[in-house]
Amino acid sequence: MHTPTLRENILKLLAGSSSQSPVTLANLLTRVVPKVKLAELTTTIDSMCHSRELQTCSGVKSGKAYVCYWVSGNLPPAWGKQSKIKVAVKKT
C-alpha cells in the first residue's frame, strides 16, 4: 500500500483552493498531520512555492499576521524560454 508523502498530503488538502479561497498556514498545521514538525512543513511548502506548484500571500488582518497558500499548477516563468515564433518588426 502506498503511503502518501508530505507533498502529496499538502496538495490533497489544497485541492480546490485558489487565490480567492486560499488555505492559511494555521489551517494546514491542524489538518496535515499533527506528527509533522513545523520546520519540515514549511521547508516542503517553500520548495513547492519555488517550483511553482503553490502560490503564497502574507499580510496582517485585524492585527494578526497570516500566510496563505493555494495550488497554482506548475507554470513556466514569464521570463523563461524565448518563444520560437518569429515576429516581423518594422524599423522606422
PDB file of C-alpha atoms in Angstrom:
ATOM      1  CA  MET A   1       0.000   0.000   0.000  1.00  0.00           C
ATOM      2  CA  HIS A   2       1.271   3.458  -0.950  1.00  0.00           C
ATOM      3  CA  THR A   3       1.899   5.838   1.933  1.00  0.00           C
ATOM      4  CA  PRO A   4       1.336   9.422   0.773  1.00  0.00           C
ATOM      5  CA  THR A   5       4.259  11.803   1.126  1.00  0.00           C
ATOM      6  CA  LEU A   6       4.002  15.142   2.877  1.00  0.00           C
ATOM      7  CA  ARG A   7       3.950  16.864  -0.534  1.00  0.00           C
ATOM      8  CA  GLU A   8       1.017  14.691  -1.658  1.00  0.00           C
ATOM      9  CA  ASN A   9      -0.847  15.381   1.594  1.00  0.00           C
ATOM     10  CA  ILE A  10      -0.385  19.132   1.145  1.00  0.00           C
ATOM     11  CA  LEU A  11      -1.632  19.012  -2.450  1.00  0.00           C
ATOM     12  CA  LYS A  12      -4.641  16.938  -1.365  1.00  0.00           C
ATOM     13  CA  LEU A  13      -5.529  19.471   1.344  1.00  0.00           C
ATOM     14  CA  LEU A  14      -5.097  22.385  -1.065  1.00  0.00           C
ATOM     15  CA  ALA A  15      -7.173  20.790  -3.838  1.00  0.00           C
ATOM     16  CA  GLY A  16      -9.800  23.273  -4.964  1.00  0.00           C
ATOM     17  CA  SER A  17      -8.013  26.227  -3.382  1.00  0.00           C
ATOM     18  CA  SER A  18      -7.435  29.422  -5.324  1.00  0.00           C
ATOM     19  CA  SER A  19      -6.313  32.985  -4.753  1.00  0.00           C
ATOM     20  CA  GLN A  20      -9.927  33.803  -3.884  1.00  0.00           C
ATOM     21  CA  SER A  21     -10.165  30.927  -1.373  1.00  0.00           C
ATOM     22  CA  PRO A  22      -6.666  30.193  -0.046  1.00  0.00           C
ATOM     23  CA  VAL A  23      -5.768  27.978   2.914  1.00  0.00           C
ATOM     24  CA  THR A  24      -3.907  29.524   5.846  1.00  0.00           C
ATOM     25  CA  LEU A  25      -0.733  28.039   7.301  1.00  0.00           C
ATOM     26  CA  ALA A  26      -2.514  27.675  10.651  1.00  0.00           C
ATOM     27  CA  ASN A  27      -5.241  25.632   8.954  1.00  0.00           C
ATOM     28  CA  LEU A  28      -2.644  23.468   7.209  1.00  0.00           C
ATOM     29  CA  LEU A  29      -0.872  22.837  10.505  1.00  0.00           C
ATOM     30  CA  THR A  30      -4.016  21.500  12.111  1.00  0.00           C
ATOM     31  CA  ARG A  31      -5.097  19.442   9.090  1.00  0.00           C
ATOM     32  CA  VAL A  32      -1.883  17.980   7.612  1.00  0.00           C
ATOM     33  CA  VAL A  33      -0.542  15.605  10.197  1.00  0.00           C
ATOM     34  CA  PRO A  34      -0.059  16.567  13.819  1.00  0.00           C
ATOM     35  CA  LYS A  35       3.131  14.459  13.823  1.00  0.00           C
ATOM     36  CA  VAL A  36       4.849  16.679  11.244  1.00  0.00           C
ATOM     37  CA  LYS A  37       7.195  19.310  12.636  1.00  0.00           C
ATOM     38  CA  LEU A  38       6.617  22.932  11.644  1.00  0.00           C
ATOM     39  CA  ALA A  39      10.136  23.184  10.175  1.00  0.00           C
ATOM     40  CA  GLU A  40       9.553  20.165   7.921  1.00  0.00           C
ATOM     41  CA  LEU A  41       6.176  21.503   6.783  1.00  0.00           C
ATOM     42  CA  THR A  42       7.481  24.993   5.984  1.00  0.00           C
ATOM     43  CA  THR A  43      10.526  23.589   4.166  1.00  0.00           C
ATOM     44  CA  THR A  44       8.280  21.419   1.984  1.00  0.00           C
ATOM     45  CA  ILE A  45       5.869  24.292   1.318  1.00  0.00           C
ATOM     46  CA  ASP A  46       8.762  26.631   0.434  1.00  0.00           C
ATOM     47  CA  SER A  47      10.156  24.129  -2.064  1.00  0.00           C
ATOM     48  CA  MET A  48       6.675  23.749  -3.592  1.00  0.00           C
ATOM     49  CA  CYS A  49       6.410  27.541  -3.920  1.00  0.00           C
ATOM     50  CA  HIS A  50       9.844  27.717  -5.573  1.00  0.00           C
ATOM     51  CA  SER A  51       8.829  25.007  -8.046  1.00  0.00           C
ATOM     52  CA  ARG A  52       5.622  27.000  -8.729  1.00  0.00           C
ATOM     53  CA  GLU A  53       3.275  24.264  -7.536  1.00  0.00           C
ATOM     54  CA  LEU A  54       1.890  26.638  -4.900  1.00  0.00           C
ATOM     55  CA  GLN A  55       1.379  30.366  -4.659  1.00  0.00           C
ATOM     56  CA  THR A  56       1.527  32.298  -1.412  1.00  0.00           C
ATOM     57  CA  CYS A  57       0.339  35.525   0.118  1.00  0.00           C
ATOM     58  CA  SER A  58       1.004  37.045   3.524  1.00  0.00           C
ATOM     59  CA  GLY A  59      -0.354  40.018   5.367  1.00  0.00           C
ATOM     60  CA  VAL A  60      -1.865  41.407   8.532  1.00  0.00           C
ATOM     61  CA  LYS A  61      -5.587  41.491   9.249  1.00  0.00           C
ATOM     62  CA  SER A  62      -7.079  42.842  12.469  1.00  0.00           C
ATOM     63  CA  GLY A  63      -3.588  42.964  13.978  1.00  0.00           C
ATOM     64  CA  LYS A  64      -2.853  39.279  13.270  1.00  0.00           C
ATOM     65  CA  ALA A  65      -0.276  38.123  10.727  1.00  0.00           C
ATOM     66  CA  TYR A  66      -1.261  35.372   8.308  1.00  0.00           C
ATOM     67  CA  VAL A  67       0.249  33.341   5.470  1.00  0.00           C
ATOM     68  CA  CYS A  68      -1.986  31.689   2.863  1.00  0.00           C
ATOM     69  CA  TYR A  69      -1.333  29.130   0.125  1.00  0.00           C
ATOM     70  CA  TRP A  70      -3.183  27.825  -2.927  1.00  0.00           C
ATOM     71  CA  VAL A  71      -2.471  25.476  -5.810  1.00  0.00           C
ATOM     72  CA  SER A  72      -1.223  27.266  -8.913  1.00  0.00           C
ATOM     73  CA  GLY A  73      -0.081  24.458 -11.154  1.00  0.00           C
ATOM     74  CA  ASN A  74       3.448  24.134 -12.407  1.00  0.00           C
ATOM     75  CA  LEU A  75       3.538  27.126 -14.754  1.00  0.00           C
ATOM     76  CA  PRO A  76       6.670  28.195 -16.596  1.00  0.00           C
ATOM     77  CA  PRO A  77       8.021  31.594 -15.621  1.00  0.00           C
ATOM     78  CA  ALA A  78       7.112  34.509 -17.864  1.00  0.00           C
ATOM     79  CA  TRP A  79      10.800  35.314 -18.335  1.00  0.00           C
ATOM     80  CA  GLY A  80      11.717  31.697 -19.183  1.00  0.00           C
ATOM     81  CA  LYS A  81      12.458  30.271 -22.609  1.00  0.00           C
ATOM     82  CA  GLN A  82      12.002  32.608 -25.503  1.00  0.00           C
ATOM     83  CA  SER A  83       9.215  31.961 -27.953  1.00  0.00           C
ATOM     84  CA  LYS A  84      10.108  30.149 -31.165  1.00  0.00           C
ATOM     85  CA  ILE A  85       7.615  32.301 -33.064  1.00  0.00           C
ATOM     86  CA  LYS A  86       9.389  34.949 -35.072  1.00  0.00           C
ATOM     87  CA  VAL A  87       7.776  38.355 -35.217  1.00  0.00           C
ATOM     88  CA  ALA A  88       8.469  40.786 -38.006  1.00  0.00           C
ATOM     89  CA  VAL A  89       9.480  44.154 -36.590  1.00  0.00           C
ATOM     90  CA  LYS A  90       9.386  47.177 -38.831  1.00  0.00           C
ATOM     91  CA  LYS A  91      12.206  49.606 -38.322  1.00  0.00           C
ATOM     92  CA  THR A  92      11.086  53.200 -38.667  1.00  0.00           C
TER      93      THR A  92
END
